[in-house]
Tab-separated table of C-alpha atoms and ligand atoms in Angstrom:
chain	number	residue	atom	x	y	z
A	261	MET	CA	-26.744	9.778	-23.832
A	262	ARG	CA	-25.652	6.196	-23.805
A	263	PRO	CA	-25.004	4.840	-27.314
A	264	ARG	CA	-27.354	1.877	-27.674
A	265	PRO	CA	-26.845	-1.245	-29.761
A	266	PRO	CA	-29.160	-1.735	-32.733
A	267	ALA	CA	-32.474	-3.399	-31.791
A	268	ALA	CA	-31.728	-6.613	-33.655
A	269	ALA	CA	-28.135	-7.339	-34.492
A	270	PRO	CA	-27.681	-9.863	-37.312
A	271	ALA	CA	-26.903	-13.317	-35.955
A	272	PRO	CA	-23.287	-14.107	-36.659
A	273	SER	CA	-22.793	-17.254	-38.715
A	274	ARG	CA	-19.394	-17.909	-37.135
A	275	GLN	CA	-17.328	-16.587	-34.231
A	276	LEU	CA	-16.519	-12.962	-35.022
A	277	PRO	CA	-15.127	-10.152	-32.948
A	278	VAL	CA	-17.765	-8.361	-30.907
A	279	SER	CA	-17.031	-5.117	-32.784
A	280	TRP	CA	-18.453	-6.737	-35.926
A	281	LEU	CA	-21.889	-6.709	-34.310
A	282	LEU	CA	-21.881	-2.914	-34.697
A	283	VAL	CA	-22.217	-2.410	-30.960
A	284	PRO	CA	-20.594	0.985	-30.590
A	285	GLU	CA	-17.366	0.627	-28.625
A	286	LEU	CA	-17.725	2.393	-25.288
A	287	THR	CA	-14.638	4.076	-23.928
A	288	ASN	CA	-14.201	2.983	-20.334
A	289	ILE	CA	-14.214	5.946	-17.994
A	290	SER	CA	-12.927	5.596	-14.444
A	291	LEU	CA	-14.283	8.050	-11.926
A	292	ALA	CA	-13.113	5.602	-9.271
A	293	ARG	CA	-9.354	5.922	-8.906
A	294	GLY	CA	-7.774	8.664	-6.859
A	295	ALA	CA	-4.821	9.050	-9.196
A	296	PRO	CA	-3.621	11.653	-11.692
A	297	SER	CA	-3.790	10.979	-15.440
A	298	PRO	CA	-0.366	10.435	-17.085
A	299	ASP	CA	-0.630	13.675	-19.101
A	300	ILE	CA	-0.248	15.829	-15.969
A	301	ILE	CA	2.880	14.083	-14.697
A	302	ALA	CA	6.122	16.038	-15.257
A	303	VAL	CA	7.943	13.185	-17.002
A	304	ASP	CA	10.739	15.261	-18.558
A	305	GLU	CA	11.440	17.102	-15.317
A	306	LEU	CA	11.487	13.792	-13.463
A	307	ARG	CA	13.954	12.316	-15.946
A	308	ALA	CA	16.174	15.376	-15.553
A	309	ALA	CA	15.891	15.201	-11.741
A	310	ALA	CA	16.894	11.531	-11.841
A	311	ASP	CA	19.950	12.331	-13.987
A	312	ARG	CA	21.060	15.073	-11.615
A	313	ALA	CA	20.354	12.986	-8.494
A	314	PHE	CA	22.387	10.018	-9.749
A	315	GLU	CA	25.212	12.272	-10.910
A	316	ARG	CA	25.342	14.162	-7.655
A	317	ASP	CA	25.174	11.310	-5.146
A	318	PRO	CA	25.434	7.840	-6.711
A	319	ALA	CA	26.586	6.254	-3.451
A	320	GLY	CA	23.592	7.626	-1.543
A	321	ALA	CA	21.044	6.878	-4.254
A	322	PHE	CA	22.112	3.300	-4.936
A	323	SER	CA	22.891	1.996	-1.457
A	324	TYR	CA	20.556	0.815	1.313
A	325	GLY	CA	20.536	4.070	3.271
A	326	THR	CA	18.850	4.345	6.660
A	327	SER	CA	15.299	3.580	7.711
A	328	ALA	CA	14.638	7.305	8.239
A	329	GLY	CA	14.958	8.027	4.523
A	330	TYR	CA	17.234	9.913	2.145
A	331	PRO	CA	18.916	12.737	4.140
A	332	ARG	CA	18.522	15.444	1.446
A	333	LEU	CA	14.794	14.749	1.290
A	334	LEU	CA	14.435	14.792	5.088
A	335	GLU	CA	16.189	18.162	5.030
A	336	TRP	CA	13.608	19.535	2.563
A	337	ILE	CA	10.711	18.123	4.629
A	338	SER	CA	12.069	19.494	7.890
A	339	ASP	CA	12.599	22.959	6.325
A	340	LYS	CA	9.079	22.914	4.906
A	341	HIS	CA	7.517	22.155	8.288
A	342	GLY	CA	10.014	24.071	10.454
A	343	VAL	CA	11.051	21.020	12.511
A	344	GLU	CA	14.342	19.249	13.246
A	345	PRO	CA	15.166	16.414	10.778
A	346	ASP	CA	15.023	13.869	13.627
A	347	ARG	CA	11.250	14.467	13.746
A	348	THR	CA	10.838	13.252	10.147
A	349	LEU	CA	10.668	9.903	8.404
A	350	ALA	CA	10.266	9.329	4.641
A	351	THR	CA	8.543	6.131	3.567
A	352	ASN	CA	7.482	4.176	0.483
A	353	GLY	CA	4.253	6.135	-0.043
A	354	SER	CA	2.306	7.723	2.800
A	355	MET	CA	0.241	4.534	3.071
A	356	GLN	CA	3.374	2.959	4.545
A	357	ALA	CA	3.720	5.911	6.911
A	358	ASP	CA	0.119	5.373	8.055
A	359	ALA	CA	0.752	1.658	8.557
A	360	PHE	CA	3.889	2.310	10.649
A	361	LEU	CA	2.062	4.845	12.780
A	362	PHE	CA	-0.863	2.504	13.417
A	363	GLN	CA	1.569	-0.315	14.192
A	364	ALA	CA	3.336	1.919	16.732
A	365	LEU	CA	0.225	3.267	18.439
A	366	VAL	CA	-2.830	1.092	17.955
A	367	GLU	CA	-3.478	-2.077	19.926
A	368	PRO	CA	-6.556	-4.301	19.757
A	369	GLY	CA	-9.461	-2.607	21.539
A	370	ASP	CA	-7.967	0.888	21.309
A	371	VAL	CA	-10.489	3.522	20.327
A	372	VAL	CA	-9.612	5.464	17.169
A	373	VAL	CA	-11.681	8.399	15.930
A	374	VAL	CA	-12.278	8.548	12.186
A	375	GLU	CA	-14.311	10.864	10.019
A	376	ALA	CA	-17.532	9.476	8.539
A	377	PRO	CA	-17.060	9.000	5.642
A	378	THR	CA	-13.308	8.350	5.487
A	379	TYR	CA	-10.577	6.818	3.324
A	380	ASP	CA	-11.522	3.165	2.882
A	381	ARG	CA	-7.951	1.905	3.326
A	382	THR	CA	-7.726	3.594	6.733
A	383	LEU	CA	-10.871	1.783	7.826
A	384	LEU	CA	-9.463	-1.540	6.593
A	385	ALA	CA	-6.091	-1.005	8.294
A	386	LEU	CA	-7.680	-0.062	11.627
A	387	ARG	CA	-10.105	-2.971	11.518
A	388	LYS	CA	-7.258	-5.380	10.823
A	389	LEU	CA	-5.476	-4.116	13.941
A	390	GLY	CA	-8.594	-4.710	16.048
A	391	ALA	CA	-9.181	-1.025	16.791
A	392	GLU	CA	-12.559	0.093	18.038
A	393	ILE	CA	-13.620	2.695	15.501
A	394	LEU	CA	-15.463	5.793	16.647
A	395	ALA	CA	-16.886	7.367	13.488
A	396	ILE	CA	-17.812	11.050	13.772
A	397	PRO	CA	-19.843	12.664	10.969
A	398	LEU	CA	-18.298	15.096	8.536
A	399	GLU	CA	-19.861	18.466	7.789
A	400	ALA	CA	-19.108	20.822	4.881
A	401	ASP	CA	-16.307	22.388	6.995
A	402	GLY	CA	-14.873	19.142	8.329
A	403	ILE	CA	-15.491	16.770	11.224
A	404	ASP	CA	-18.344	17.655	13.573
A	405	VAL	CA	-16.122	18.677	16.495
A	406	GLU	CA	-19.038	19.192	18.849
A	407	ALA	CA	-20.273	15.643	18.199
A	408	LEU	CA	-16.744	14.502	19.066
A	409	ALA	CA	-16.788	16.664	22.220
A	410	ARG	CA	-20.086	15.038	23.258
A	411	ALA	CA	-18.644	11.557	22.694
A	412	LEU	CA	-15.617	12.489	24.822
A	413	ASP	CA	-17.818	13.934	27.553
A	414	GLY	CA	-19.831	10.736	27.379
A	415	GLY	CA	-16.751	8.685	28.277
A	416	ALA	CA	-15.060	7.857	24.940
A	417	ARG	CA	-11.284	7.559	25.447
A	418	PRO	CA	-9.638	7.568	22.006
A	419	LYS	CA	-5.919	7.068	21.585
A	420	LEU	CA	-5.841	8.582	18.126
A	421	ALA	CA	-8.015	10.696	15.811
A	422	HIS	CA	-7.438	10.234	12.087
A	423	ILE	CA	-8.248	13.444	10.238
A	424	ILE	CA	-7.854	14.251	6.531
A	425	PRO	CA	-7.931	18.055	6.780
A	426	ASN	CA	-7.764	19.201	3.162
A	427	PHE	CA	-10.017	18.122	0.273
A	428	GLN	CA	-10.954	15.074	2.236
A	429	ASN	CA	-10.982	11.620	0.694
A	430	PRO	CA	-13.787	10.819	-0.101
A	431	ALA	CA	-15.896	13.897	0.775
A	432	GLY	CA	-13.772	16.680	-0.794
A	433	CYS	CA	-14.393	19.026	2.169
A	434	THR	CA	-11.797	21.012	4.146
A	435	LEU	CA	-11.471	21.440	7.902
A	436	SER	CA	-11.985	25.082	8.939
A	437	LEU	CA	-9.408	26.940	11.039
A	438	GLU	CA	-11.813	27.131	13.998
A	439	LYS	CA	-12.322	23.388	13.932
A	440	ARG	CA	-8.560	22.775	13.689
A	441	GLN	CA	-8.127	24.828	16.857
A	442	ARG	CA	-11.026	23.097	18.613
A	443	LEU	CA	-9.655	19.661	17.733
A	444	LEU	CA	-6.264	20.559	19.188
A	445	GLU	CA	-8.011	21.766	22.340
A	446	LEU	CA	-9.958	18.494	22.632
A	447	ALA	CA	-6.814	16.443	22.012
A	448	ARG	CA	-4.967	18.247	24.816
A	449	GLU	CA	-7.898	18.032	27.199
A	450	HIS	CA	-8.604	14.334	26.545
A	451	ASP	CA	-5.046	13.221	25.861
A	452	PHE	CA	-5.260	11.727	22.387
A	453	THR	CA	-2.988	12.124	19.373
A	454	ILE	CA	-4.212	13.769	16.174
A	455	PHE	CA	-3.097	11.998	13.033
A	456	GLU	CA	-3.209	14.694	10.338
A	457	ASP	CA	-3.251	12.762	7.058
A	458	ASP	CA	-2.660	15.459	4.460
A	459	PRO	CA	-1.741	14.194	0.974
A	460	TYR	CA	-3.892	16.767	-0.866
A	461	VAL	CA	-2.733	19.942	0.914
A	462	GLU	CA	-0.841	21.406	-2.065
A	463	LEU	CA	-3.760	20.966	-4.438
A	464	ARG	CA	-5.847	23.983	-3.478
A	465	PHE	CA	-7.106	25.782	-6.568
A	466	GLU	CA	-9.304	28.372	-4.832
A	467	GLY	CA	-9.876	29.868	-1.371
A	468	ALA	CA	-7.380	30.489	1.431
A	469	GLN	CA	-5.013	27.855	2.786
A	470	HIS	CA	-5.344	27.037	6.500
A	471	PRO	CA	-2.331	26.298	8.703
A	472	THR	CA	-1.652	22.641	9.454
A	473	MET	CA	-2.586	21.380	12.912
A	474	LEU	CA	1.062	20.316	13.159
A	475	SER	CA	2.112	23.974	12.938
A	476	LEU	CA	-0.556	25.077	15.449
A	477	ASP	CA	0.527	22.470	18.015
A	478	ASP	CA	3.359	22.571	20.553
A	479	GLY	CA	5.114	19.588	18.927
A	480	THR	CA	3.680	16.803	21.079
A	481	GLY	CA	0.084	16.158	20.067
A	482	VAL	CA	0.067	15.850	16.262
A	483	VAL	CA	1.559	13.358	13.854
A	484	TYR	CA	1.485	14.652	10.308
A	485	ALA	CA	1.658	12.616	7.083
A	486	SER	CA	1.898	13.761	3.507
A	487	SER	CA	2.829	12.355	0.141
A	488	PHE	CA	4.459	13.090	-3.190
A	489	SER	CA	1.899	10.876	-4.948
A	490	LYS	CA	-0.328	13.820	-5.781
A	491	THR	CA	2.367	16.425	-6.512
A	492	VAL	CA	5.028	14.331	-8.300
A	493	CYS	CA	3.452	10.960	-9.206
A	494	PRO	CA	2.073	7.959	-7.301
A	495	GLY	CA	4.474	5.504	-8.966
A	496	ILE	CA	7.438	7.083	-7.230
A	497	ARG	CA	5.992	5.828	-3.886
A	498	VAL	CA	7.347	8.487	-1.547
A	499	GLY	CA	5.497	9.835	1.469
A	500	TYR	CA	6.493	11.012	4.922
A	501	LEU	CA	5.687	11.489	8.593
A	502	VAL	CA	6.503	14.362	10.936
A	503	GLY	CA	5.857	13.871	14.636
A	504	PRO	CA	7.207	14.037	18.161
A	505	GLN	CA	10.820	12.820	18.187
A	506	PRO	CA	10.367	9.831	20.553
A	507	LEU	CA	7.505	8.453	18.451
A	508	ILE	CA	9.383	9.001	15.165
A	509	GLY	CA	12.391	7.285	16.787
A	510	SER	CA	10.364	4.177	17.580
A	511	ILE	CA	8.778	4.199	14.099
A	512	ARG	CA	12.279	4.322	12.599
A	513	GLY	CA	12.892	1.086	14.534
A	514	ILE	CA	9.758	-0.494	13.015
A	515	ALA	CA	10.891	0.671	9.555
A	516	THR	CA	14.331	-0.941	9.968
A	517	GLY	CA	12.717	-4.245	10.854
A	518	THR	CA	10.299	-3.977	7.925
A	519	TYR	CA	12.487	-3.044	4.957
A	520	ILE	CA	15.923	-1.914	6.209
A	521	SER	CA	15.360	1.326	4.339
A	522	PRO	CA	12.847	2.791	1.886
A	523	SER	CA	13.807	3.283	-1.767
A	524	MET	CA	16.818	5.596	-1.851
A	525	VAL	CA	16.591	5.754	-5.658
A	526	ALA	CA	13.048	7.145	-5.512
A	527	GLN	CA	13.768	9.479	-2.594
A	528	SER	CA	16.940	10.900	-4.174
A	529	ILE	CA	14.912	11.773	-7.290
A	530	VAL	CA	12.167	13.398	-5.220
A	531	ALA	CA	14.773	15.309	-3.194
A	532	GLU	CA	16.270	16.723	-6.388
A	533	PHE	CA	12.787	17.446	-7.791
A	534	CYS	CA	11.919	19.414	-4.654
A	535	HIS	CA	15.193	21.282	-4.121
A	536	SER	CA	15.349	22.345	-7.800
A	537	GLY	CA	11.864	23.909	-7.714
A	538	ALA	CA	10.462	21.447	-10.293
A	539	ILE	CA	7.836	20.498	-7.716
A	540	GLU	CA	6.318	23.995	-7.837
A	541	ARG	CA	5.886	23.761	-11.622
A	542	SER	CA	4.431	20.275	-11.307
A	543	ILE	CA	1.926	21.446	-8.678
A	544	ALA	CA	0.873	24.338	-10.933
A	545	THR	CA	0.218	21.934	-13.843
A	546	VAL	CA	-1.722	19.507	-11.666
A	547	LYS	CA	-3.853	22.241	-10.079
A	548	LYS	CA	-4.769	23.768	-13.442
A	549	ALA	CA	-5.934	20.389	-14.751
A	550	LEU	CA	-7.793	19.544	-11.537
A	551	LEU	CA	-9.676	22.834	-11.566
A	552	GLU	CA	-10.870	22.186	-15.135
A	553	ARG	CA	-11.874	18.661	-14.157
A	554	ARG	CA	-13.685	19.810	-11.015
A	555	ASP	CA	-15.597	22.417	-13.050
A	556	ALA	CA	-16.482	19.838	-15.701
A	557	THR	CA	-17.746	17.454	-12.999
A	558	CYS	CA	-19.961	20.061	-11.317
A	559	ALA	CA	-21.333	21.305	-14.660
A	560	ALA	CA	-22.052	17.768	-15.891
A	561	LEU	CA	-23.836	16.878	-12.641
A	562	GLU	CA	-25.969	19.997	-12.867
A	563	ARG	CA	-26.804	19.265	-16.493
A	564	HIS	CA	-27.405	15.514	-16.385
A	565	LEU	CA	-28.210	14.683	-12.785
A	566	PRO	CA	-29.928	17.678	-11.157
A	567	GLU	CA	-31.068	15.407	-8.296
A	568	ALA	CA	-27.436	15.171	-7.136
A	569	ARG	CA	-26.472	17.145	-4.031
A	570	PHE	CA	-22.780	17.990	-3.618
A	571	VAL	CA	-20.349	20.548	-2.235
A	572	SER	CA	-17.926	21.796	-4.871
A	573	PRO	CA	-14.418	21.106	-3.488
A	574	GLU	CA	-11.838	23.919	-3.366
A	575	GLY	CA	-9.055	21.536	-4.299
A	576	GLY	CA	-8.030	17.905	-4.479
A	577	TYR	CA	-9.352	14.938	-6.389
A	578	PHE	CA	-12.810	14.078	-5.101
A	579	LEU	CA	-16.428	15.078	-5.063
A	580	TRP	CA	-19.033	13.403	-2.869
A	581	VAL	CA	-22.524	13.064	-4.264
A	582	ASP	CA	-25.716	12.447	-2.303
A	583	LEU	CA	-28.667	11.210	-4.344
A	584	PRO	CA	-32.237	11.426	-3.075
A	585	GLU	CA	-33.067	9.271	-0.052
A	586	GLY	CA	-33.947	5.749	-1.176
A	587	SER	CA	-31.656	5.808	-4.242
A	588	ASP	CA	-29.914	2.484	-4.642
A	589	VAL	CA	-26.305	3.355	-5.435
A	590	ALA	CA	-25.241	-0.321	-5.395
A	591	SER	CA	-27.555	-0.937	-8.381
A	592	LEU	CA	-26.502	2.367	-9.920
A	593	GLU	CA	-22.900	1.211	-9.753
A	594	THR	CA	-23.825	-1.949	-11.680
A	595	GLY	CA	-25.771	0.059	-14.266
A	596	ALA	CA	-22.888	2.517	-14.692
A	597	ARG	CA	-20.402	-0.341	-15.007
A	598	GLU	CA	-22.511	-1.837	-17.806
A	599	ARG	CA	-22.160	1.527	-19.523
A	600	GLY	CA	-18.388	1.515	-19.084
A	601	VAL	CA	-18.174	3.916	-16.128
A	602	ILE	CA	-16.893	3.118	-12.670
A	603	PHE	CA	-17.093	5.048	-9.405
A	604	VAL	CA	-16.922	4.056	-5.728
A	605	LYS	CA	-20.087	3.522	-3.662
A	606	GLY	CA	-20.527	5.645	-0.557
A	607	THR	CA	-20.892	2.530	1.612
A	608	ASP	CA	-17.213	1.656	1.016
A	609	PHE	CA	-16.192	4.693	3.073
A	610	LEU	CA	-18.508	4.157	6.037
A	611	LEU	CA	-19.193	1.593	8.715
A	612	GLU	CA	-22.898	2.189	8.212
A	613	GLY	CA	-25.049	4.233	5.837
A	614	GLY	CA	-24.027	5.804	2.548
A	615	GLU	CA	-26.432	3.707	0.442
A	616	ASN	CA	-27.555	6.764	-1.550
A	617	SER	CA	-24.086	8.328	-1.938
A	618	LEU	CA	-21.060	7.935	-4.161
A	619	ARG	CA	-17.547	9.294	-4.595
A	620	LEU	CA	-16.495	10.701	-7.946
A	621	ALA	CA	-12.748	11.051	-8.555
A	622	TYR	CA	-12.191	13.575	-11.349
A	623	SER	CA	-8.377	13.485	-11.069
A	624	ALA	CA	-7.684	11.058	-13.892
A	625	VAL	CA	-10.285	12.047	-16.466
A	626	PRO	CA	-10.145	14.826	-19.106
A	627	PRO	CA	-13.173	17.176	-19.085
A	628	ASP	CA	-14.884	15.792	-22.230
A	629	GLN	CA	-14.798	12.285	-20.805
A	630	ILE	CA	-16.122	13.535	-17.470
A	631	GLU	CA	-19.139	14.945	-19.305
A	632	GLU	CA	-19.669	11.651	-21.118
A	633	GLY	CA	-19.107	9.576	-17.966
A	634	ILE	CA	-21.640	11.510	-15.920
A	635	ALA	CA	-24.164	11.417	-18.776
A	636	ARG	CA	-23.883	7.619	-18.694
A	637	VAL	CA	-24.262	7.493	-14.893
A	638	ALA	CA	-27.350	9.707	-15.253
A	639	ASP	CA	-28.723	7.355	-17.921
A	640	ALA	CA	-28.294	4.423	-15.519
A	641	TYR	CA	-29.975	6.467	-12.780
A	642	ARG	CA	-33.003	7.235	-14.998
A	643	GLU	CA	-33.338	3.584	-15.943
A	644	LEU	CA	-33.369	2.596	-12.255
A	645	ALA	CA	-35.783	5.376	-11.343
A	646	GLY	CA	-38.041	4.280	-14.220
A	647	ALA	CA	-37.972	0.646	-13.055
A	648	ALA	CA	-38.807	1.703	-9.484
A	649	ALA	CA	-41.735	3.937	-10.561
B	998	PLP	C1	-6.202	10.223	2.765
B	998	PLP	C2	-5.136	9.413	2.124
B	998	PLP	N1	-4.107	8.971	2.870
B	998	PLP	C3	-3.125	8.239	2.327
B	998	PLP	C4	-3.126	7.899	0.991
B	998	PLP	C5	-2.005	7.066	0.466
B	998	PLP	O1	-1.200	7.753	-0.448
B	998	PLP	P1	0.211	7.261	-0.943
B	998	PLP	O2	0.516	5.940	-0.304
B	998	PLP	O3	0.113	7.133	-2.421
B	998	PLP	O4	1.171	8.315	-0.529
B	998	PLP	C6	-4.179	8.320	0.180
B	998	PLP	C7	-4.220	7.941	-1.240
B	998	PLP	O5	-5.129	8.138	-1.980
B	998	PLP	C8	-5.215	9.091	0.766
B	998	PLP	O6	-6.257	9.539	0.045
């Protein structure tokens, strides 16, 4: 329950710190940011990887390098995905990879399919480029492919479909194998590119992994992006693209014109982290913590907010919550904020709708604080429900 201030605090005779008023200090709890907490970042292994990387290849780590990225990292990425290195490009975070891809492919008026809901930054980037956004609803097993098929049959001509296949941001759901295959079929039939935006793929803590659409395709119809933000740390800012060689070639040109080259220092560290196997240990640590946090989130929702409807994610950072029809999540957000808890409103991830939904990110919060945070959100919800009654 929310700690409440005493009914009548003594009037201060002079300016004193707020804490003097005996208002219990509330710890701020962020269920808003899709980021890991510092305690699950492999700091010692990163320091050791940096030492080895700088020792091994100081010239490569400290010079400009090429726009494609640090060669030893591209080698690891190409081995992982079974493609030639000239189909890869490593960037400063996968957000940069997304931006380059959109810059290469999307012109004003082009139709781009997105999931509804989807990553808010994707929506912003596409809007800025003047794309016409075709939002297709998400289901518990990913995008509603038959709704997309109907839109295509009805004359929609998308150039690109942006899909977050695993532990989707913000909905937490995962695209089934059948739907991956159906999407590839639709892309071939209607001649659009699938942009498989997959930063959470390694963070599965239960259930079976599905193959990437990149691996199911013949090498022409899918551009794949992933990131080391969720498996190493976001501050390192390293992500990558894998795609058809001609497209990657032209994106390398855009990258040269943008920043000459991405950070070779960061990419040499990540390359060493990956080749040495430290990444596997880091992923194991992150997954263990995320599973505990996911369980704490589901249990706290069931205990404090039984009205909440959600699908428990099998991995990743996020859980999407639907509250009963008519719930005012914008006001709930204000009430939660007053109680020191932040989350992101559902409307931020949609072009329309989402007024009774919210995204909870459990990635950065230890289980006891999750419990406390959700209890405070529930307290705000009861207050609103009481006022509306
Ligand atoms: C779906 C998706 N794509 C891309 C990104 C960008 O990740 P980064 O730039 O840190 O690699 C994020 C970050 O949260 C994301 O959720």
